[in-house]
One Martini backbone bead per residue (centre of mass of N, CA, C, O) as a GRO file, in nm:
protein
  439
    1UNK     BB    1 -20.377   1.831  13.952
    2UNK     BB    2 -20.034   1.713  13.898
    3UNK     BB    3 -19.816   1.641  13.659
    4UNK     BB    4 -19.507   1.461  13.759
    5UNK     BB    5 -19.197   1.375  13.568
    6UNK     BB    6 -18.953   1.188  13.594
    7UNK     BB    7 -18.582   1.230  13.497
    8UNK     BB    8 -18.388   0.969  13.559
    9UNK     BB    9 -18.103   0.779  13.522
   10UNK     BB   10 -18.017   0.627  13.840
   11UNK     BB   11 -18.283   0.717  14.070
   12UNK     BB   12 -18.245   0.929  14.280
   13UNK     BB   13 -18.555   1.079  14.302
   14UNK     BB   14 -18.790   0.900  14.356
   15UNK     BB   15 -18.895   0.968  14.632
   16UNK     BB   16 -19.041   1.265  14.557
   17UNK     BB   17 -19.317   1.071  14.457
   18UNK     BB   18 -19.418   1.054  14.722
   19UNK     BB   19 -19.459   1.348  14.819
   20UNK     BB   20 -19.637   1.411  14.603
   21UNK     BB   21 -19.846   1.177  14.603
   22UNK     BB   22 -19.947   1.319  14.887
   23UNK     BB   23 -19.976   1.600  14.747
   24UNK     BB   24 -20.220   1.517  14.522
   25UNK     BB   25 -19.996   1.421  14.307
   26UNK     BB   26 -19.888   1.295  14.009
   27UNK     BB   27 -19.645   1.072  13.981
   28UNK     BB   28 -19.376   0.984  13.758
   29UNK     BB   29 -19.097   0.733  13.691
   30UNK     BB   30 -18.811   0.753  13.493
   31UNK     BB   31 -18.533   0.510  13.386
   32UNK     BB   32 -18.279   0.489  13.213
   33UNK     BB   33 -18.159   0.250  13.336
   34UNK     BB   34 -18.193  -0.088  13.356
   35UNK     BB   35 -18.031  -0.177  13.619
   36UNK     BB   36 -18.229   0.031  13.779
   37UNK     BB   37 -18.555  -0.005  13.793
   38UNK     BB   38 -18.612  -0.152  14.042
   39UNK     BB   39 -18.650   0.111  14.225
   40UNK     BB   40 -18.953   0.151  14.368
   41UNK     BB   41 -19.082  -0.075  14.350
   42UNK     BB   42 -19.422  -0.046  14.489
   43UNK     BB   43 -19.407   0.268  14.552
   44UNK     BB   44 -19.413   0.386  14.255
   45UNK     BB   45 -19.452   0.542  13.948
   46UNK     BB   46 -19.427   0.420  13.671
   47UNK     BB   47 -19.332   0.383  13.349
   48UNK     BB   48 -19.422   0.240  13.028
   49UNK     BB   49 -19.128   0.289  12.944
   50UNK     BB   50 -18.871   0.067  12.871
   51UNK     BB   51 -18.670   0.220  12.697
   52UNK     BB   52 -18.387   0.369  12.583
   53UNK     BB   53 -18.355   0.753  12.594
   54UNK     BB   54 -18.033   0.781  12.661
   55UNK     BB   55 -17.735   0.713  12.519
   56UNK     BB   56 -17.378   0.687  12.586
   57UNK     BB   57 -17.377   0.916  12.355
   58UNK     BB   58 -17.669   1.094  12.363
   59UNK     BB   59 -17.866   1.005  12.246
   60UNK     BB   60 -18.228   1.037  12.150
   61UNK     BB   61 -18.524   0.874  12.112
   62UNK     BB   62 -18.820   0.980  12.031
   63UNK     BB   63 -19.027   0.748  12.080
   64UNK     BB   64 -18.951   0.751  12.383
   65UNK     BB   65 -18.993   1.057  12.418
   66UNK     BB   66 -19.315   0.985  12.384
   67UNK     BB   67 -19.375   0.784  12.627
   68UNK     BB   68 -19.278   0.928  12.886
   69UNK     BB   69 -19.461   1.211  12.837
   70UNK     BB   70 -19.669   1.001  12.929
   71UNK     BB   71 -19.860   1.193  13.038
   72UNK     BB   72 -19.870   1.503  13.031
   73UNK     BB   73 -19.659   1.747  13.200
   74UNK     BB   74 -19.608   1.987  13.397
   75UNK     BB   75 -19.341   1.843  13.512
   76UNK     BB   76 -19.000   1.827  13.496
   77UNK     BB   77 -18.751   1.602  13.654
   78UNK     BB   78 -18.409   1.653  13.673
   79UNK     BB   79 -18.151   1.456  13.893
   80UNK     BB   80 -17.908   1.438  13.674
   81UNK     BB   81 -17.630   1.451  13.506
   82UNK     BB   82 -17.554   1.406  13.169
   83UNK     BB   83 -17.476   1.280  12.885
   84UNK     BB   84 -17.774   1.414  12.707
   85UNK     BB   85 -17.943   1.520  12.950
   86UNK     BB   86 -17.934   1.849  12.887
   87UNK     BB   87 -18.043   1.861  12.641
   88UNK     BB   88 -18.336   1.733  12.714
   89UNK     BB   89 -18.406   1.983  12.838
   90UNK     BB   90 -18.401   2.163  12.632
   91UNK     BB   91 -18.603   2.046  12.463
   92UNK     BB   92 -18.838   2.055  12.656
   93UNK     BB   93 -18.851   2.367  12.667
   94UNK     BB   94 -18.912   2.422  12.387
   95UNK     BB   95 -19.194   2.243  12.460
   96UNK     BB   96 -19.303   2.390  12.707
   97UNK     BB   97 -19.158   2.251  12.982
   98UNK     BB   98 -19.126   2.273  13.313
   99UNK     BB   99 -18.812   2.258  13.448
  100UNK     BB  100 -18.593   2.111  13.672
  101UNK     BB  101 -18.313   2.083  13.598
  102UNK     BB  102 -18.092   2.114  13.368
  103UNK     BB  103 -17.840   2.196  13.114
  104UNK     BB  104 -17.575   2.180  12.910
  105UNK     BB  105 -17.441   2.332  13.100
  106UNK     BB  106 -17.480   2.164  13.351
  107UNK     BB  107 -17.288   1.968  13.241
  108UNK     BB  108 -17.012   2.125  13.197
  109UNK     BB  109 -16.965   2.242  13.452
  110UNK     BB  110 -16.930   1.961  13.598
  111UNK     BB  111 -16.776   1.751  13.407
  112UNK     BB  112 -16.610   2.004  13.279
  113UNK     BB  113 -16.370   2.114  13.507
  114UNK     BB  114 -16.201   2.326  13.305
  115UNK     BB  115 -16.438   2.486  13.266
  116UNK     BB  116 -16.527   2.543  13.585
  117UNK     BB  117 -16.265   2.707  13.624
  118UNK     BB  118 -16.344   2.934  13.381
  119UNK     BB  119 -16.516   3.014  13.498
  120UNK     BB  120 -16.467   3.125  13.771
  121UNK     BB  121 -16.274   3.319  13.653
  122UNK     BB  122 -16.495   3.484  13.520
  123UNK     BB  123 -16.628   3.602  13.774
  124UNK     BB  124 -16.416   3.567  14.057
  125UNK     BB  125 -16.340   3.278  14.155
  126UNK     BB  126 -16.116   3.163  14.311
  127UNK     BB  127 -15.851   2.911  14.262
  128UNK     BB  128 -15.666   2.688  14.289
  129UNK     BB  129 -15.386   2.550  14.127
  130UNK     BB  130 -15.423   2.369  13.798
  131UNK     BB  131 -15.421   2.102  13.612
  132UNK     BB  132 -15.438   1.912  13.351
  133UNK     BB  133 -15.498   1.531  13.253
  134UNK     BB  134 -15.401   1.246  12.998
  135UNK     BB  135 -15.143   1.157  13.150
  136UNK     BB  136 -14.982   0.947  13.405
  137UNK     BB  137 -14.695   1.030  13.355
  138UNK     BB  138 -14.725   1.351  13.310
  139UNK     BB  139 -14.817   1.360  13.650
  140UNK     BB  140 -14.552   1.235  13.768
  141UNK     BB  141 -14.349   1.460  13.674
  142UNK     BB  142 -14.481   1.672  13.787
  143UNK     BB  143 -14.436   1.577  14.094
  144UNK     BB  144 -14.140   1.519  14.085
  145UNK     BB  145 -14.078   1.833  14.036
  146UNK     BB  146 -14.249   1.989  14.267
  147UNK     BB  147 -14.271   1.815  14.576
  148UNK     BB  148 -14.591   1.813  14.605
  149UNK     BB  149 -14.906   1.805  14.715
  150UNK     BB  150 -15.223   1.738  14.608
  151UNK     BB  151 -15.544   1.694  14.411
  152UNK     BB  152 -15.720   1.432  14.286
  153UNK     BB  153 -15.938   1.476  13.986
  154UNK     BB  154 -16.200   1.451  13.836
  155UNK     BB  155 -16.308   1.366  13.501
  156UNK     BB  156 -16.639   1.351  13.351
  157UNK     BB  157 -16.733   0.968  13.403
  158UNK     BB  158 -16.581   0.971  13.685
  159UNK     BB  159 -16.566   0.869  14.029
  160UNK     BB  160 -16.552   1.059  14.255
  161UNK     BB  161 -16.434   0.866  14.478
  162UNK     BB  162 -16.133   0.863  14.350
  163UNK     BB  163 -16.076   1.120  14.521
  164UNK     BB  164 -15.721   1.241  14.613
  165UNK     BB  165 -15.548   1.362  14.906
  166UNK     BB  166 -15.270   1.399  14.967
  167UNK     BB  167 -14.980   1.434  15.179
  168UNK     BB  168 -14.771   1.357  14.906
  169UNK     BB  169 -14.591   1.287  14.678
  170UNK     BB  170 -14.568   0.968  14.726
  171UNK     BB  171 -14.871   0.898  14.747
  172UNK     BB  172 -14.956   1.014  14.471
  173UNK     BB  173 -14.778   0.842  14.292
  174UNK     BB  174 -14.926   0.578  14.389
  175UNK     BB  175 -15.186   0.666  14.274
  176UNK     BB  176 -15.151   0.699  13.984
  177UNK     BB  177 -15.041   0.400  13.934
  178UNK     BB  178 -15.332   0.309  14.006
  179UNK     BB  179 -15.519   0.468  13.800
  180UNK     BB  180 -15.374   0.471  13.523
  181UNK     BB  181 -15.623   0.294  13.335
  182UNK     BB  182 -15.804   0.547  13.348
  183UNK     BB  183 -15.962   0.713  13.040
  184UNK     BB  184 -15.955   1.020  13.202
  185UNK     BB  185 -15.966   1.320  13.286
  186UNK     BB  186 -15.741   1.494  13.501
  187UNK     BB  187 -15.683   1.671  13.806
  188UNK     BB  188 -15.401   1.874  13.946
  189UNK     BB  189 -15.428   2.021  14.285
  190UNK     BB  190 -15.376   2.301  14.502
  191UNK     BB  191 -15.339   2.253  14.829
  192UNK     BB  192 -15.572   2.378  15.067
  193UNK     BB  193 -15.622   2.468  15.404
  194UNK     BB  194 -15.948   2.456  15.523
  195UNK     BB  195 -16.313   2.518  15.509
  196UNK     BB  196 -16.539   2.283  15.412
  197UNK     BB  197 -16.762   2.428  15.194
  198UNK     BB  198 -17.124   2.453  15.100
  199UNK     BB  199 -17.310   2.683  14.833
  200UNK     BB  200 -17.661   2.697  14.774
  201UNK     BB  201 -17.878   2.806  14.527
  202UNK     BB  202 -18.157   2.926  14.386
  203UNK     BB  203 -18.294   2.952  14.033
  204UNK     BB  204 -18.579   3.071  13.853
  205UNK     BB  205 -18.436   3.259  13.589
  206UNK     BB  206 -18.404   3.557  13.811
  207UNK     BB  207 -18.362   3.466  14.036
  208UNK     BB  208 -18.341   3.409  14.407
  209UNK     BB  209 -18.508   3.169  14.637
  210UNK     BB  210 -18.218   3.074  14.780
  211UNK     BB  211 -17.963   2.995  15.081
  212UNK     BB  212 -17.747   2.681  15.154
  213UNK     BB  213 -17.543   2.503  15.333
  214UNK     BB  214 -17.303   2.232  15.333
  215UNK     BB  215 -17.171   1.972  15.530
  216UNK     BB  216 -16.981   1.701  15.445
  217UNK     BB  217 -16.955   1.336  15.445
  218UNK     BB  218 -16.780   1.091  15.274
  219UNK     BB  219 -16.677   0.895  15.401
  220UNK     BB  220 -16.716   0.612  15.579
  221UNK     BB  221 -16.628   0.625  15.820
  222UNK     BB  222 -16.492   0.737  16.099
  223UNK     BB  223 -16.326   0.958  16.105
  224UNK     BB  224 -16.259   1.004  15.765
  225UNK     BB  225 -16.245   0.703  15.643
  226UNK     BB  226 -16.178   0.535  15.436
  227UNK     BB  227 -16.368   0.477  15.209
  228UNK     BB  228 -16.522   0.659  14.959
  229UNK     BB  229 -16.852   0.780  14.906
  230UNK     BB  230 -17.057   1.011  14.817
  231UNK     BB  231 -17.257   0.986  15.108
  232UNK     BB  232 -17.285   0.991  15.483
  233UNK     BB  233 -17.347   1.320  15.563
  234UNK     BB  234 -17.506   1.614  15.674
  235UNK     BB  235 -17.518   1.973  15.707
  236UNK     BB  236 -17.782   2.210  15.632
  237UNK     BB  237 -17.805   2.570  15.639
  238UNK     BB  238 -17.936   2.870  15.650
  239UNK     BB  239 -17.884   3.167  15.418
  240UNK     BB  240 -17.734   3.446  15.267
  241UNK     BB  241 -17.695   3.752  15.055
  242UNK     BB  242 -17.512   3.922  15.302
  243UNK     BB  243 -17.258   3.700  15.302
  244UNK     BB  244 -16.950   3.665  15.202
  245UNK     BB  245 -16.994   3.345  15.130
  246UNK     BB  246 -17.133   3.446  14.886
  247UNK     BB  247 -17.037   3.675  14.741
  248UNK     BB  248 -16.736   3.506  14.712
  249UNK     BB  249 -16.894   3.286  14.532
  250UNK     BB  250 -17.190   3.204  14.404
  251UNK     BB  251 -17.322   3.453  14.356
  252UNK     BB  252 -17.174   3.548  14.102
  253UNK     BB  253 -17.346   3.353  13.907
  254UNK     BB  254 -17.602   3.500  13.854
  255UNK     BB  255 -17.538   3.643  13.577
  256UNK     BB  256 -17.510   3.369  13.390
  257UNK     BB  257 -17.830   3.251  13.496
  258UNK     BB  258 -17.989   3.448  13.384
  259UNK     BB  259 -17.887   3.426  13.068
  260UNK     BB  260 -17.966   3.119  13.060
  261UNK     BB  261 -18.214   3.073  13.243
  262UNK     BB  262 -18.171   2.901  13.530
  263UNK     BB  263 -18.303   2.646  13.675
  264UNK     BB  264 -18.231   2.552  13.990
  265UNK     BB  265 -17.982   2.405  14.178
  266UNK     BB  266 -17.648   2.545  14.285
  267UNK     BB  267 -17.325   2.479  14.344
  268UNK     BB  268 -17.055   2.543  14.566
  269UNK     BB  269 -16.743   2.437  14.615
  270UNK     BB  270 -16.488   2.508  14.912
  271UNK     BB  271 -16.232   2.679  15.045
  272UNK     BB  272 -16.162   2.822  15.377
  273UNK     BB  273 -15.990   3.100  15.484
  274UNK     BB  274 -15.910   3.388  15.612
  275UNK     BB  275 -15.879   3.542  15.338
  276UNK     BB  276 -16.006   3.312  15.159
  277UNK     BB  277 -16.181   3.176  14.833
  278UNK     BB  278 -16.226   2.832  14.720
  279UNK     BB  279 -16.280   2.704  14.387
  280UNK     BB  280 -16.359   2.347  14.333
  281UNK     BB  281 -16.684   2.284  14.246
  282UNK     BB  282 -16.960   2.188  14.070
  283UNK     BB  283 -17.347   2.124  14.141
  284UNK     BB  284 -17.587   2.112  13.862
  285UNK     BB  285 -17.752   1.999  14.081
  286UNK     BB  286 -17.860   1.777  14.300
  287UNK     BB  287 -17.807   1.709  14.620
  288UNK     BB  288 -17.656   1.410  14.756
  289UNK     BB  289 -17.839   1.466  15.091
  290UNK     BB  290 -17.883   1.777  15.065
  291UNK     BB  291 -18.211   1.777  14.940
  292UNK     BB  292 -18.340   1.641  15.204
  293UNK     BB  293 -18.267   1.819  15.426
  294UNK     BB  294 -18.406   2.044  15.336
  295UNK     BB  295 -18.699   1.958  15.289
  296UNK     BB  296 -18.732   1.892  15.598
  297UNK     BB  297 -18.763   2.219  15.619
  298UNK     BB  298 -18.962   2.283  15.488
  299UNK     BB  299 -19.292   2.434  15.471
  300UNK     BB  300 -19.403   2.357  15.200
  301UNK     BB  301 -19.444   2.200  14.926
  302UNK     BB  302 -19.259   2.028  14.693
  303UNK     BB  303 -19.417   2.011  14.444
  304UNK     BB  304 -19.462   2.374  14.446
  305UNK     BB  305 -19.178   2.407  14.403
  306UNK     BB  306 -19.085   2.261  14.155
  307UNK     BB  307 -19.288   2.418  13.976
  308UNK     BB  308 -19.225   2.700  14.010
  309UNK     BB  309 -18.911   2.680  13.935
  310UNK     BB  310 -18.970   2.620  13.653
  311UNK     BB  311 -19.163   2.854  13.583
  312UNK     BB  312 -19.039   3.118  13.745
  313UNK     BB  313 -19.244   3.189  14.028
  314UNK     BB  314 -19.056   3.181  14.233
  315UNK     BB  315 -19.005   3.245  14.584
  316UNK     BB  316 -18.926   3.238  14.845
  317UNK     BB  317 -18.821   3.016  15.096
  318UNK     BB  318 -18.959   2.851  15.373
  319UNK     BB  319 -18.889   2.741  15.705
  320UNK     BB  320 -18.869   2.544  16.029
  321UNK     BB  321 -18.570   2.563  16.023
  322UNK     BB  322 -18.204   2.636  15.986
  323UNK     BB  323 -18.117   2.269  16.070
  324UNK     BB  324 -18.008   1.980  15.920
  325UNK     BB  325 -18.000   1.650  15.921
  326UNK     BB  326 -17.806   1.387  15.775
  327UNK     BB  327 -17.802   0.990  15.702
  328UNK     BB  328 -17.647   0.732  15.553
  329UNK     BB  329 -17.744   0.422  15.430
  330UNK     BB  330 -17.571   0.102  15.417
  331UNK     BB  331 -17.458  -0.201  15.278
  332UNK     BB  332 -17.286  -0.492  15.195
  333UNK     BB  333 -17.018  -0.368  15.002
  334UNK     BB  334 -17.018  -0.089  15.019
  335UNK     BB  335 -16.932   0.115  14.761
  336UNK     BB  336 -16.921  -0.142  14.628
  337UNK     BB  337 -16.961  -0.389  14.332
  338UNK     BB  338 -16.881  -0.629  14.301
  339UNK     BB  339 -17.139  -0.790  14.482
  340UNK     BB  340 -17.446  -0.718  14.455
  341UNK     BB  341 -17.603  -1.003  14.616
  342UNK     BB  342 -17.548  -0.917  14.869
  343UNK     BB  343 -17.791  -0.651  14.867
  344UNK     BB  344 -18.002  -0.826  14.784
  345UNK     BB  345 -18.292  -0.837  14.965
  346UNK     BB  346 -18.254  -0.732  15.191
  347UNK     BB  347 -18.417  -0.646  15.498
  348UNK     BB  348 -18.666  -0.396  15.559
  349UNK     BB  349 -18.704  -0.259  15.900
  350UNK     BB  350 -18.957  -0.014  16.054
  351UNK     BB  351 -19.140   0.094  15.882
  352UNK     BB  352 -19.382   0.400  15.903
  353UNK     BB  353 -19.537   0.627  15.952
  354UNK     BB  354 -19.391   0.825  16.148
  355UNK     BB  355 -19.092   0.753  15.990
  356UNK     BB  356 -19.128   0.820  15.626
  357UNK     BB  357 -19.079   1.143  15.653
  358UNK     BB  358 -18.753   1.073  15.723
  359UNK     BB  359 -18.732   0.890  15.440
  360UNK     BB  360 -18.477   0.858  15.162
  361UNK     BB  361 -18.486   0.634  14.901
  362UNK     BB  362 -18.292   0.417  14.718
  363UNK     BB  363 -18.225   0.090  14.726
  364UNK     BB  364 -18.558   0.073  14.732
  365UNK     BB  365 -18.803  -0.201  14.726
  366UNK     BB  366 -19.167  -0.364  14.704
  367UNK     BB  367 -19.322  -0.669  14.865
  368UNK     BB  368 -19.564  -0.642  14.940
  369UNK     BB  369 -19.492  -0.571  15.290
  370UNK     BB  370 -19.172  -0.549  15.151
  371UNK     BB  371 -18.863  -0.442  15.250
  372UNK     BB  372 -18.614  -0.404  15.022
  373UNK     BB  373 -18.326  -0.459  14.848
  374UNK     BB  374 -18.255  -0.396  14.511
  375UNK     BB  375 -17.916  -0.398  14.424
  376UNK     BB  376 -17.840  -0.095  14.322
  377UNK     BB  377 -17.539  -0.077  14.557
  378UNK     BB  378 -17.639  -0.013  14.926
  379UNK     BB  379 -17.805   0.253  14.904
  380UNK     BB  380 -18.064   0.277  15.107
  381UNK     BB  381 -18.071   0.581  15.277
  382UNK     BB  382 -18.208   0.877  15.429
  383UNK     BB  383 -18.196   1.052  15.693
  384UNK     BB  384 -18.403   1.323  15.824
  385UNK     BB  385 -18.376   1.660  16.019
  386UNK     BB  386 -18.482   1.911  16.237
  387UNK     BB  387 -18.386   2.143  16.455
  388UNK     BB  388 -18.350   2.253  16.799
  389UNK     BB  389 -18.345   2.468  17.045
  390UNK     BB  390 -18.306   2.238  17.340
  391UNK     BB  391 -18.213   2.278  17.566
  392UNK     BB  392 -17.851   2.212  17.604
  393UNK     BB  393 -17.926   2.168  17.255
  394UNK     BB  394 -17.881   2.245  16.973
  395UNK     BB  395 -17.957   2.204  16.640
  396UNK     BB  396 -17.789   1.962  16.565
  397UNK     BB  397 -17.811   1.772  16.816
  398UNK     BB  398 -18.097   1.744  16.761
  399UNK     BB  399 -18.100   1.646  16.500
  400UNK     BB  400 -17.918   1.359  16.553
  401UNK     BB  401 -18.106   1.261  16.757
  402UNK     BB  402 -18.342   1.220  16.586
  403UNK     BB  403 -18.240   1.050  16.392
  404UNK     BB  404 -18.163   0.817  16.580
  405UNK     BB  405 -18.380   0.742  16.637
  406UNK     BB  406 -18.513   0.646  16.372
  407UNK     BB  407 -18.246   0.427  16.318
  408UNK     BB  408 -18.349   0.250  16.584
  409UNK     BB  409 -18.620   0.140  16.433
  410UNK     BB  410 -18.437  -0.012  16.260
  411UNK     BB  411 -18.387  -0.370  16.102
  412UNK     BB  412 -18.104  -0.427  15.969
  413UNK     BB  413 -17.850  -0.605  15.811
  414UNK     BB  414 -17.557  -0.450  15.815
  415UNK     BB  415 -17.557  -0.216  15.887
  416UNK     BB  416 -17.407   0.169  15.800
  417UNK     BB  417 -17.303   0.413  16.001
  418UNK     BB  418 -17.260   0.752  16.123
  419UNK     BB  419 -17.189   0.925  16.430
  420UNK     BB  420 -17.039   1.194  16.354
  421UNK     BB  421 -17.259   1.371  16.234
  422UNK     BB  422 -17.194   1.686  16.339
  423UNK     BB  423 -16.922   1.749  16.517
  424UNK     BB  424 -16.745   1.974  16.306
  425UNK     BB  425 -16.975   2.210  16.270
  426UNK     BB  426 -16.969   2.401  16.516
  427UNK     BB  427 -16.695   2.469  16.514
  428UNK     BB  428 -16.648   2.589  16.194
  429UNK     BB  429 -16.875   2.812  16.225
  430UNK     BB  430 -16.714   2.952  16.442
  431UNK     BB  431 -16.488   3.019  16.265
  432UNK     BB  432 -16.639   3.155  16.003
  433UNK     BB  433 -16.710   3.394  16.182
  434UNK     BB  434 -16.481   3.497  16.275
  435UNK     BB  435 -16.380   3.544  15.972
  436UNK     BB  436 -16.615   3.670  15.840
  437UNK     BB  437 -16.811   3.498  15.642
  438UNK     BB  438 -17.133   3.502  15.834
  439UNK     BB  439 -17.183   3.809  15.882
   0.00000   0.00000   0.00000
């Protein structure tokens, strides 16, 4: 039995737990924000370190992180970049504790936009034409002067909902005039027309021990309408290091990662056009909910994945099918936070053996025999299957089909979810295989 400590920021991989201590080993989770430790409770195993371990300006606490590791941990999981987080898996590692995910490297190049952009250009990855920008009448004199549609990029610890799509110029402008009071640093991005596509591999520290893509869908309604929430629902099959879409893209990072001995999954978002792949963001750590719907494919232990990628001595991941989906589940007034008390204690019923292994909870706590919604957001958690080609079903709309069987059977007030997830995604693979991106 291995003792795995989860070290999350704001609790998003807590659910991880639950499949750990299923495969026999002890798993401990430490939340570092106060006001979200309530997720999860009644269902992990929570630390008994109450104190803040990293505070608002990186700085961390020592003895409070001799509390979190205590008992010690074969396996440290970190689940969220963030200012002082990289840091800590850094000194983790120095402390010889096989980490996975996390390091300083991994926070500047997520957090901070233009190092991501300058990485990309110095690897070889095309990006479409950007500005920083830290004042936001000089980002207004810039689109009235080059009369151009943008995309506006949050930097730093701004939230990526922000990010905005414009049409045109005028209504940059006025998005713009609307953002004007947020202290952040952000980017206008030369808009590029093509199919958004997320590829991501796993790295061991020495090699590649999977490729991933995955097409998400961001906004809250159907038919792609804002507002945006974090993830709506994803699309993610098994990838090749042999198809050009990896070559150009994410492959490339290899080298810097081996450099690094970068150990954990890391992402690269691009727009992909007939004849170029365009980067535009990385996300370096697990990404939700496309790490749920991978794991729902995984073959092994997820327990021995983590473990095995912090040692370094992961090999190839199998899975038992190429495509899975998921959809995410959110109650009102999901993605604001204005009123917290209205998801606070929702009643969430349905829950049960059958179904729980498809079940990968964010927002929920546990009282007596009651799951309820613990307030600290309203985004209840993620369904997930695995798709077949079965009868006339291709393997994506299979995965939808079960999908929604599962959520069928939950009975939530006030339930939100999108029910087109995976609907652009089997034209778009067409086309991609068509420009010779998957070939």
């Amino acid at each position: 039995m291995r003792v795995l400590t989860i070290i999350s920021k704001d609790g998003d991989a807590w659910s991880l737990a639950q499949r750990i201590k299923e495969e026999g080993n002890r798993a401990i989770v430490y939340i570092n924000c106060e006001e979200k430790r309530r997720v999860g409770n009644g269902l992990v195993e929570k630390s008994s370190e109450q104190r803040v371990l990293v505070e608002e300006d990186g700085s961390m606490n020592e003895e409070v992180l001799k509390g979190v590791l205590y008992p010690k941990p074969d396996c440290v999981i970190m689940d969220m970049v963030g200012t002082g987080f990289g840091d800590l898996a850094d000194r983790l590692r120095k402390m010889s504790i096989p980490v996975i995910g996390g390091c300083s490297w991994a926070d500047k190049i997520e957090l901070d936009r233009p190092y991501g952009a300058k990485v990309m250009k110095t690897v070889g990855i095309n990006i479409p034409s950007t500005k920083a920008f830290t004042d936001y009448k000089a980002a207004i004199r810039y689109v009235e002067d080059t009369n151009r549609p943008y995309v506006y990029k949050p930097s730093g610890n701004q939230s990526t909902t922000t990010t905005y799509v414009a049409k045109g110029a005028s209504d940059l402008i006025g998005m713009l005039e609307y953002y004007s009071t947020i202290k952040e640093e952000f980017e206008l991005q030369e808009k590029v027309d093509g199919i958004e596509v997320s590829s991501e591999l796993w790295f061991n520290g020495e090699s590649v021990v999977n490729v991933n893509h995955t097409m998400e869908e961001k906004p809250l309604l159907e038919g792609g309408r804002e507002p945006k929430a974090g993830c709506m629902g994803s699309v993610v099959w098994i990838g090749s290091e042999n198809t050009r879409l990896y070559k150009e893209g994410v492959g490339k990072l290899v080298p810097a990662l081996r450099r690094i001995s970068y150990r954990g999954p890391i992402d690269l978002n691009t727009i992909v056009t007939k004849d170029r792949l365009y980067g535009l963001e990385f996300t370096a750590r697990f990404g939700y909910d496309a790490l749920f719907v991978l794991l729902e494919m995984y073959k092994g232990k997820i327990s021995d994945l983590l473990y095995s990628v912090a040692s370094g001595v992961a090999r190839k991941m199998e899975f038992r099918g190429e495509f899975g989906l998921g959809i995410d589940l959110c109650v009102p007034p999901y993605p604001l936070h204005s009123d917290p008390d209205m998801y606070k204690d929702v009643l969430i019923q349905g829950v049960s053996e059958e179904n729980k292994r498809h079940l990968w909870l964010y927002d929920v706590y546990k009282v007596g025999d009651r799951f309820l919604c613990a307030g600290c957001g309203g985004d209840v958690g993620a369904v997930t299957a695995r798709g077949d080609k079965v009868g006339n079903f291709n393997p994506i709309r299979d995965a939808h089909r079960r999908v929604t069987r599962t959520i069928s059977n939950l009975v939530i007030p006030d339930l939100m979810w999108r029910r087109d997830i995976g609907d652009r995604v089997q034209r778009e693979l067409e086309q991609l295989k068509a420009w010779g991106w998957l070939v």
